[in-house]
CSV table of C-alpha atoms in Angstrom, one decimal:
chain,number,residue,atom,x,y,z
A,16,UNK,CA,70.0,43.2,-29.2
A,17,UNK,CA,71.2,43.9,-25.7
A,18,UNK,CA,67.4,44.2,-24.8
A,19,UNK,CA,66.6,41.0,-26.0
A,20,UNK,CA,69.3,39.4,-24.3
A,21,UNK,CA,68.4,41.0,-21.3
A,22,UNK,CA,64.8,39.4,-21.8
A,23,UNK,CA,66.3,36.2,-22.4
A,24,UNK,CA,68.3,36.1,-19.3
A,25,UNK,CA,65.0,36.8,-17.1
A,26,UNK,CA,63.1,34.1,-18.7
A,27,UNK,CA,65.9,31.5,-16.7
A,28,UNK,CA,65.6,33.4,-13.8
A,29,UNK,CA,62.6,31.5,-12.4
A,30,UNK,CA,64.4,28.1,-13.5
A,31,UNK,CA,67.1,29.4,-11.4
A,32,UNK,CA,64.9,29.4,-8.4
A,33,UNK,CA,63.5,25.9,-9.2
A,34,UNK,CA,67.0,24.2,-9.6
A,35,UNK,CA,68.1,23.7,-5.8
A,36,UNK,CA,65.2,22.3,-5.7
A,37,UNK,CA,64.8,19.7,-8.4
A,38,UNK,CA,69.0,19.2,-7.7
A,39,UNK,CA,67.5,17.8,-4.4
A,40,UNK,CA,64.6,15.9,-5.9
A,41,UNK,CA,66.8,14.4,-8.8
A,42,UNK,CA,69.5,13.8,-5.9
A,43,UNK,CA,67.5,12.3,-2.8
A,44,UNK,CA,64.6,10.7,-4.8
A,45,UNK,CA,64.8,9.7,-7.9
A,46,UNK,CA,68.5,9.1,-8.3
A,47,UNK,CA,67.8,5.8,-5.3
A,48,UNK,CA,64.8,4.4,-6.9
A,49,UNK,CA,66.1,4.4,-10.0
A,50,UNK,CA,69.9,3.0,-8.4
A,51,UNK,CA,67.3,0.2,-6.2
A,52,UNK,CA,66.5,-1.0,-10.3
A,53,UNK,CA,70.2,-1.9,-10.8
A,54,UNK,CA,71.3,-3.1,-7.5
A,55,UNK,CA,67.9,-5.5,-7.1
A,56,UNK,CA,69.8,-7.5,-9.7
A,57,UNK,CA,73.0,-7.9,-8.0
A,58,UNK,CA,74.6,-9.5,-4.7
A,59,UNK,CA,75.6,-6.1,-3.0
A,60,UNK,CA,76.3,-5.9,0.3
A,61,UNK,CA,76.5,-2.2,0.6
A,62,UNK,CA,80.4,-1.5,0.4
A,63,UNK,CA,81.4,-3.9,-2.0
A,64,UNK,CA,80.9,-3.8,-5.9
A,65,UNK,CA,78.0,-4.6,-6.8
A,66,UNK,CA,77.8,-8.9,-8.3
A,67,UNK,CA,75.6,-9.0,-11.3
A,68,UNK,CA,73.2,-12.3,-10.6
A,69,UNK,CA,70.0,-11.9,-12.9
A,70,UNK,CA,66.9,-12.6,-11.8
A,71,UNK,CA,68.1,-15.4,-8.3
A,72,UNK,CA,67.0,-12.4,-6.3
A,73,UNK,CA,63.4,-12.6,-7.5
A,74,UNK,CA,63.7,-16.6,-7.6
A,75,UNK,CA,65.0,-17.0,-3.4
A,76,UNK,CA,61.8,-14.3,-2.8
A,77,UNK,CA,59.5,-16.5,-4.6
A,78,UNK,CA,60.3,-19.4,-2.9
A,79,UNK,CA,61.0,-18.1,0.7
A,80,UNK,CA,58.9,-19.3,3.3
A,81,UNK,CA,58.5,-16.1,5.4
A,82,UNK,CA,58.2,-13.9,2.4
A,83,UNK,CA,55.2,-15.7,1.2
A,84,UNK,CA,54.0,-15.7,4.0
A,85,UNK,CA,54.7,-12.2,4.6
A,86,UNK,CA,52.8,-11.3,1.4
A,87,UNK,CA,49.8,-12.8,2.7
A,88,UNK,CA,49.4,-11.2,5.7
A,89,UNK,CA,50.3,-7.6,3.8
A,90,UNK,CA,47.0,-8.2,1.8
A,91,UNK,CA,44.7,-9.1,4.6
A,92,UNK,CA,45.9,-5.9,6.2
A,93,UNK,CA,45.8,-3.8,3.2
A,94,UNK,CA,42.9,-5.0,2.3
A,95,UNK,CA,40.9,-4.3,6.0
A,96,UNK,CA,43.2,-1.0,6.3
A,97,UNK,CA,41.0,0.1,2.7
A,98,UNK,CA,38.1,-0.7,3.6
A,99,UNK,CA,37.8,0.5,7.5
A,100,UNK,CA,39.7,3.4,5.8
A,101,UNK,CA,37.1,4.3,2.8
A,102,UNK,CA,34.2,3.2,4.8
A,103,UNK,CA,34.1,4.4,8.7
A,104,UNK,CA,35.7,8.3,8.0
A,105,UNK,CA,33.0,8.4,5.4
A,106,UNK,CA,30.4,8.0,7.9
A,107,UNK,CA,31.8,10.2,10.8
A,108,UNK,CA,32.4,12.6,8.5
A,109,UNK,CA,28.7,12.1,7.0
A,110,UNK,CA,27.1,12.9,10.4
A,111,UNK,CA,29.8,16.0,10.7
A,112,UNK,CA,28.2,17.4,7.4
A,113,UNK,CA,24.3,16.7,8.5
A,114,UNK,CA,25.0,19.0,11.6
A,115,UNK,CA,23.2,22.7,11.1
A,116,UNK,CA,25.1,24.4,13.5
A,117,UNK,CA,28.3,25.5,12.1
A,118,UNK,CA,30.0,26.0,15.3
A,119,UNK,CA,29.1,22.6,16.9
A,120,UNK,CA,30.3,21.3,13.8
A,121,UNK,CA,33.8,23.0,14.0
A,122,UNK,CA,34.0,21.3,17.7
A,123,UNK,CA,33.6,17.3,16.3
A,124,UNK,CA,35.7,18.7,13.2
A,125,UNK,CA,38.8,19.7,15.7
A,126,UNK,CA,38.3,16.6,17.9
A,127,UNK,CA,38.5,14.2,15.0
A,128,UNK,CA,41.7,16.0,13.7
A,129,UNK,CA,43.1,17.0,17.0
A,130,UNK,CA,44.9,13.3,17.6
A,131,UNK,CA,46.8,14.2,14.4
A,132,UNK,CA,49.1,15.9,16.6
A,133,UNK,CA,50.2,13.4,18.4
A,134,UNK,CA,53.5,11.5,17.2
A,135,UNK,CA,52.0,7.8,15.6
A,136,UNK,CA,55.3,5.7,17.6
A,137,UNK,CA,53.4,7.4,21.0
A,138,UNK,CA,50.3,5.9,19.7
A,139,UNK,CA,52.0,2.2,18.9
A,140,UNK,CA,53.6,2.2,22.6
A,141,UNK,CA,50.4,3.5,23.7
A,142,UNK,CA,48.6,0.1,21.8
A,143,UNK,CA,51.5,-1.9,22.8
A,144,UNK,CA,50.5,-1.0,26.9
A,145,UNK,CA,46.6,-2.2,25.8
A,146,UNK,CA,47.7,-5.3,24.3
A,147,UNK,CA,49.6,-6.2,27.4
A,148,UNK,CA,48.6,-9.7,28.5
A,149,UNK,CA,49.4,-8.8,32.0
A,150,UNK,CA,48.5,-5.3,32.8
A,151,UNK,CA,47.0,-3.7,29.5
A,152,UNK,CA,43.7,-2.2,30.0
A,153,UNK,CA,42.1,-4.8,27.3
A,154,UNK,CA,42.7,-7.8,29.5
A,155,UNK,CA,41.6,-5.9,32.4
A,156,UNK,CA,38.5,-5.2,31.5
A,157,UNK,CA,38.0,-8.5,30.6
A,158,UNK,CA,39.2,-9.8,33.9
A,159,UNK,CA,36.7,-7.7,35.3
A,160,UNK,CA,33.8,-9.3,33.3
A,161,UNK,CA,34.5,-12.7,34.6
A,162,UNK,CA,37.2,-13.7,32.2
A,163,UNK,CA,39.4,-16.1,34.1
A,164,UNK,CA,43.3,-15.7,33.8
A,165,UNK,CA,43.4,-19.0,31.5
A,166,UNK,CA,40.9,-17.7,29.2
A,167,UNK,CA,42.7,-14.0,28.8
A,168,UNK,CA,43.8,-13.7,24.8
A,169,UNK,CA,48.1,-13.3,24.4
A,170,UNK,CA,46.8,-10.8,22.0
A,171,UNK,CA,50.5,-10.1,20.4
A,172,UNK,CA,51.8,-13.2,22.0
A,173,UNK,CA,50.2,-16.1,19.5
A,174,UNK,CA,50.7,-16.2,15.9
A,175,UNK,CA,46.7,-17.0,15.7
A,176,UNK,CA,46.1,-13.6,17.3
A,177,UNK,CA,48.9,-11.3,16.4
A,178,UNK,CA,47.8,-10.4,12.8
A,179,UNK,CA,44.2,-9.5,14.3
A,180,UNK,CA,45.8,-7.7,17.2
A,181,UNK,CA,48.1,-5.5,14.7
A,182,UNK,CA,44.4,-4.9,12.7
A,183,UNK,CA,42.9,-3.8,16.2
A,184,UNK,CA,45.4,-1.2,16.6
A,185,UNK,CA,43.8,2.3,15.5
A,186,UNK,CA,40.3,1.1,16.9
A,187,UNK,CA,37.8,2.9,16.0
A,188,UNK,CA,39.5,3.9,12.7
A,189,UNK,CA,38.2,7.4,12.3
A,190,UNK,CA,41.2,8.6,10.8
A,191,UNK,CA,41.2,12.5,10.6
A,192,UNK,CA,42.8,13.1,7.4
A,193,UNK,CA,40.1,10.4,5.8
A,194,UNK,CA,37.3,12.6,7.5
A,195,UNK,CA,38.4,16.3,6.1
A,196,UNK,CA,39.1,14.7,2.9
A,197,UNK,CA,35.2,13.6,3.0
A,198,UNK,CA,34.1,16.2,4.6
A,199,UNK,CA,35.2,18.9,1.9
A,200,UNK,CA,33.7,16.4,-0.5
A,201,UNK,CA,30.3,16.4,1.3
A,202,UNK,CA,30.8,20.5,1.4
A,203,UNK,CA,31.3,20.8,-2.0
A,204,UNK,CA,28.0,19.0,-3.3
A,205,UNK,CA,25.8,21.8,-4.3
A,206,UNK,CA,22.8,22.4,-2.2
A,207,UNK,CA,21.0,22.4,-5.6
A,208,UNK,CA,22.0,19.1,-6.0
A,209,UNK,CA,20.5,17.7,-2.5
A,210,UNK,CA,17.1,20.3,-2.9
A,211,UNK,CA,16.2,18.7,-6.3
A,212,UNK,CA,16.5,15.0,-5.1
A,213,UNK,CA,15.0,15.6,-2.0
A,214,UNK,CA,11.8,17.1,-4.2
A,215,UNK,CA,12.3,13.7,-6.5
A,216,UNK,CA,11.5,11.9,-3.2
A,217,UNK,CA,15.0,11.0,-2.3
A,218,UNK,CA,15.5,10.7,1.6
A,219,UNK,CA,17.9,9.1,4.2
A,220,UNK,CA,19.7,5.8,2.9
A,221,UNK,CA,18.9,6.5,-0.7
A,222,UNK,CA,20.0,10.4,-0.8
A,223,UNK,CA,23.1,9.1,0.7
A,224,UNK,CA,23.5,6.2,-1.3
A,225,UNK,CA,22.6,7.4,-4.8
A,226,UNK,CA,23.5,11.2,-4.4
A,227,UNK,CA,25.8,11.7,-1.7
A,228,UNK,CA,28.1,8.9,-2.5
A,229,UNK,CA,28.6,9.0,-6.3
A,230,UNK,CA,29.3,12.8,-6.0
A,231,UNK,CA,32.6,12.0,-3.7
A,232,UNK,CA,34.2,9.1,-5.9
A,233,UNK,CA,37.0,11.0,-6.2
A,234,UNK,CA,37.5,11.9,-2.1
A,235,UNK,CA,37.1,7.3,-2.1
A,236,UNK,CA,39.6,6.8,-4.7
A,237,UNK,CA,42.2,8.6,-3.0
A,238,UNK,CA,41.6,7.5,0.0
A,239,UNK,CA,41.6,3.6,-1.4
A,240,UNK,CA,44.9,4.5,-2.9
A,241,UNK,CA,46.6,5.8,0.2
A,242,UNK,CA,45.6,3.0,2.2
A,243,UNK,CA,47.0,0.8,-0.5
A,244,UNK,CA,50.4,2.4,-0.7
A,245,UNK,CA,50.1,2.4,3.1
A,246,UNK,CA,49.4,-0.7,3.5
A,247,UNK,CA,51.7,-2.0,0.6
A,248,UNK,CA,55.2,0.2,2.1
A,249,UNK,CA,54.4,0.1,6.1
A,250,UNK,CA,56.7,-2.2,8.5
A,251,UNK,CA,56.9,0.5,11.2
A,252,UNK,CA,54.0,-1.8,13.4
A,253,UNK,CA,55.9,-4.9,13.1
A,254,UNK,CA,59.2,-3.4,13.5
A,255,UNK,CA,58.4,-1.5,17.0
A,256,UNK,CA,55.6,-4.1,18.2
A,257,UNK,CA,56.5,-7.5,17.2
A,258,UNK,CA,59.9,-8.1,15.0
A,259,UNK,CA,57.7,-10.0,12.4
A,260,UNK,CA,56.5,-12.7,15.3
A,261,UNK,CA,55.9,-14.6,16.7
A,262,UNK,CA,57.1,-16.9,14.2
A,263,UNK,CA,56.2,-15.1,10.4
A,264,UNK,CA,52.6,-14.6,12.0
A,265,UNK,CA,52.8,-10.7,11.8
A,266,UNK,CA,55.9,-10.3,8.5
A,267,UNK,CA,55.2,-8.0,5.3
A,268,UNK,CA,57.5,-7.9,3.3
A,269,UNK,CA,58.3,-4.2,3.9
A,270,UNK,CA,59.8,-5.5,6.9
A,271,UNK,CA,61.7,-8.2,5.1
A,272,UNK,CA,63.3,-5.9,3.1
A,273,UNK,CA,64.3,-3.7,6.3
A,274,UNK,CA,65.5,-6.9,8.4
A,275,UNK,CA,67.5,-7.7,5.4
A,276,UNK,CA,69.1,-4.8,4.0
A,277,UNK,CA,69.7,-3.2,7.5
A,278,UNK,CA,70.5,-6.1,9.5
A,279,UNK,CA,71.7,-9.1,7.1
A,280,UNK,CA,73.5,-6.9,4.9
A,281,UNK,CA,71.7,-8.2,1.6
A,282,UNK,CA,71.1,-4.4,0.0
A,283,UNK,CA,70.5,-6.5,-3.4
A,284,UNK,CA,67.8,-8.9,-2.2
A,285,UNK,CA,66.0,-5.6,-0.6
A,286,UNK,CA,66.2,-3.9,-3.6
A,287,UNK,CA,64.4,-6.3,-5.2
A,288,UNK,CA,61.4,-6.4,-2.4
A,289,UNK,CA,61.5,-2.8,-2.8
A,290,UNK,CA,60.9,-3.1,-6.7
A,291,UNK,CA,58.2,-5.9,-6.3
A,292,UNK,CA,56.2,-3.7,-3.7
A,293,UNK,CA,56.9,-0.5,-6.1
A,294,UNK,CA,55.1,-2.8,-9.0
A,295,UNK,CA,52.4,-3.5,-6.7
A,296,UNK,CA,51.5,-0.1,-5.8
A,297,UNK,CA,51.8,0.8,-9.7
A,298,UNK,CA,49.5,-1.9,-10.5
A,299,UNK,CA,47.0,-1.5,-7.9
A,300,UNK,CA,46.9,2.5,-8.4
A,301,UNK,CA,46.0,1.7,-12.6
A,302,UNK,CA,43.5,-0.8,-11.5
A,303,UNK,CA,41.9,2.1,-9.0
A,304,UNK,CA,42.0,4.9,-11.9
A,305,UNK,CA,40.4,1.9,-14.0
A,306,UNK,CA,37.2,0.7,-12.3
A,307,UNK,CA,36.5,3.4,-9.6
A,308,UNK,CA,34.9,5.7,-11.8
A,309,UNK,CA,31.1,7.1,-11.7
A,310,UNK,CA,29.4,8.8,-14.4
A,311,UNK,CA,27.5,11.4,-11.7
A,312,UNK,CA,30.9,12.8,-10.3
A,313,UNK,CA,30.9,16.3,-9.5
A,314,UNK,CA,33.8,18.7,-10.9
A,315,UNK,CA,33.1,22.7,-9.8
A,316,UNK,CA,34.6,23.2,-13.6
C-alpha cells in the first residue's frame, strides 16, 4: 500500500511542474479572451460595471463610416501582405536552395535572416525617414531624375497614396522567417524525388512548378495563415506612422479598437472589434486547412 501511494504521488509530480505554467496561460490568456466575449456585449468603460446592451455594439460597427472603411483597406493589405508573403520568400529562398556550394549558401542564408535582429519600430522610423516628402531618400532620388518639386508624391501625406505607401513599406519583401521556413521545405524534398523527374524530362519552370511546389504546400499554408492573422490583428504601422490618416485613408480596424478602448474609453465597443477580427482569423484559417491541400505533399513519416 504505501508503495503504491508513493507511485501515485510521482505520477502528479510532472503536473506539478506544468501548473505555474498553465496558472499563467489560464490567467494572462485565456481568462481575457474569454472576458473580451462578455464585455463586447456591454457599455464598459473599464472601471465601471459593466451595462449589458445586446448586440448595439455590433450594430454602431456595422454602420460606422471609418470602420467600414477601415475593413476595406485591412483586406487590400492582407490580401498583398499574403501574397508578396507566399510568393517572393519562395523564390529567394528557391535560388538559396539551387546553390551547390554549401558555404556560399550559408552566407545569403545569414544575410536574409540577419535583419531579423533589428527591432521592426527601428525599421517603421527608418520607412517613415524614406517616405519623407521633403528630405526622404525616395523623393530625392526622384528629384534627381528630373522630377520637379510639384510633381514629388506626399507619399503618407494624401489619402490616395497612403494605403500604397504603408504597402511599400518592407520593399522588397523577402521576409527571413518566410525564406527558412521554405528553405527547410526545399531541403527536405528527397533528392530521389528531383533525380526521377529530372530523368522523366522535367526541367526548370516545370520541375519547379509541378515537383518543387506541391511538395511544400504545407511551408505555403503557414505562411498564408500568418500573413492573415498578421494582417487581420496589426495596427502598429498606422499607429506609429499615420494615426489612421489622413482622413480613414490608412484605418483597420485593429486600430479602431486600440483608438477606442485606449483613448475613448469604449472597452465594450473594442471588445466587440476584437471578437469580429478573432471570427475572421477563425474563418479564414478553416477556409486555408479547407482548399490548400495537394495530393503530392511530402511527409518524412
Amino acid at each position: 500500500m504505501k508503495t503504491r501511494g508513493l507511485y501515485g504521488m510521482k505520477r502528479w509530480i510532472p503536473y506539478l511542474f506544468l501548473a505555474p505554467t498553465m496558472i499563467s496561460l489560464l490567467t494572462f490568456n485565456y481568462y481575457p479572451a474569454l472576458s473580451a466575449l462578455y464585455y463586447s456585449f456591454t457599455d464598459w468603460n473599464g472601471f465601471n460595471a459593466p451595462h449589458f446592451i445586446g448586440f448595439d455594439n455590433f450594430v454602431e460597427m456595422v454602420k460606422s463610416l471609418d470602420f467600414q472603411t477601415g475593413f476595406v483597406n485591412m483586406l487590400i493589405i492582407t490580401v498583398f501582405s499574403v501574397f508578396v508573403s507566399v510568393t517572393i520568400p519562395a523564390i529567394a529562398a528557391e535560388f538559396i536552395y539551387k546553390i551547390q556550394k554549401a558555404r556560399l549558401q550559408h552566407f545569403y542564408r545569414l544575410m536574409f535572416v540577419f535583419p531579423l535582429v533589428i527591432p521592426g519600430m527601428v525599421i517603421l522610423l527608418l520607412w517613415q525617414f524614406l517616405l519623407n516628402p521633403e528630405v526622404g531618400l525616395i523623393n530625392s532620388v526622384l528629384s534627381s531624375l528630373g522630377v520637379s518639386k510639384e510633381q514629388l508624391p506626399l507619399w503618407l501625406g494624401l489619402p490616395d497614396t497612403a494605403l500604397a505607401s504603408f504597402m511599400l513599406i518592407g520593399f522588397p519583401w523577402v521576409n527571413g522567417v518566410g525564406v527558412l521556413i521554405y528553405l527547410a521545405g526545399f531541403q527536405n524534398i528527397p533528392r530521389s524525388v528531383i533525380e526521377a523527374a529530372k530523368m522523366d524530362g522535367a526541367t526548370g519552370w516545370s520541375l519547379i512548378w509541378r515537383i518543387e511546389v506541391p511538395l511544400i504546400t504545407s511551408q505555403i499554408k503557414l505562411i498564408a495563415i500568418l500573413n492573415i492573422i498578421g494582417g487581420i490583428q496589426a495596427f502598429q504601422n498606422q499607429l506609429v506612422l499615420t494615426g489612421g490618416g489622413p482622413g480613414y485613408s490608412t484605418t483597420v480596424p485593429g486600430f479602431i479598437m486600440y483608438q477606442s478602448a485606449m483613448s475613448a474609453s469604449r472597452f465594450g465597443y473594442a471588445s466587440a472589434i476584437g471578437l469580429v477580427l478573432f471570427v475572421l482569423i477563425f474563418i479564414f484559417t478553416l477556409l486555408n486547412n479547407k482548399y490548400m491541400k495537394s495530393d503530392t505533399e511530402y511527409s518524412p513519416d
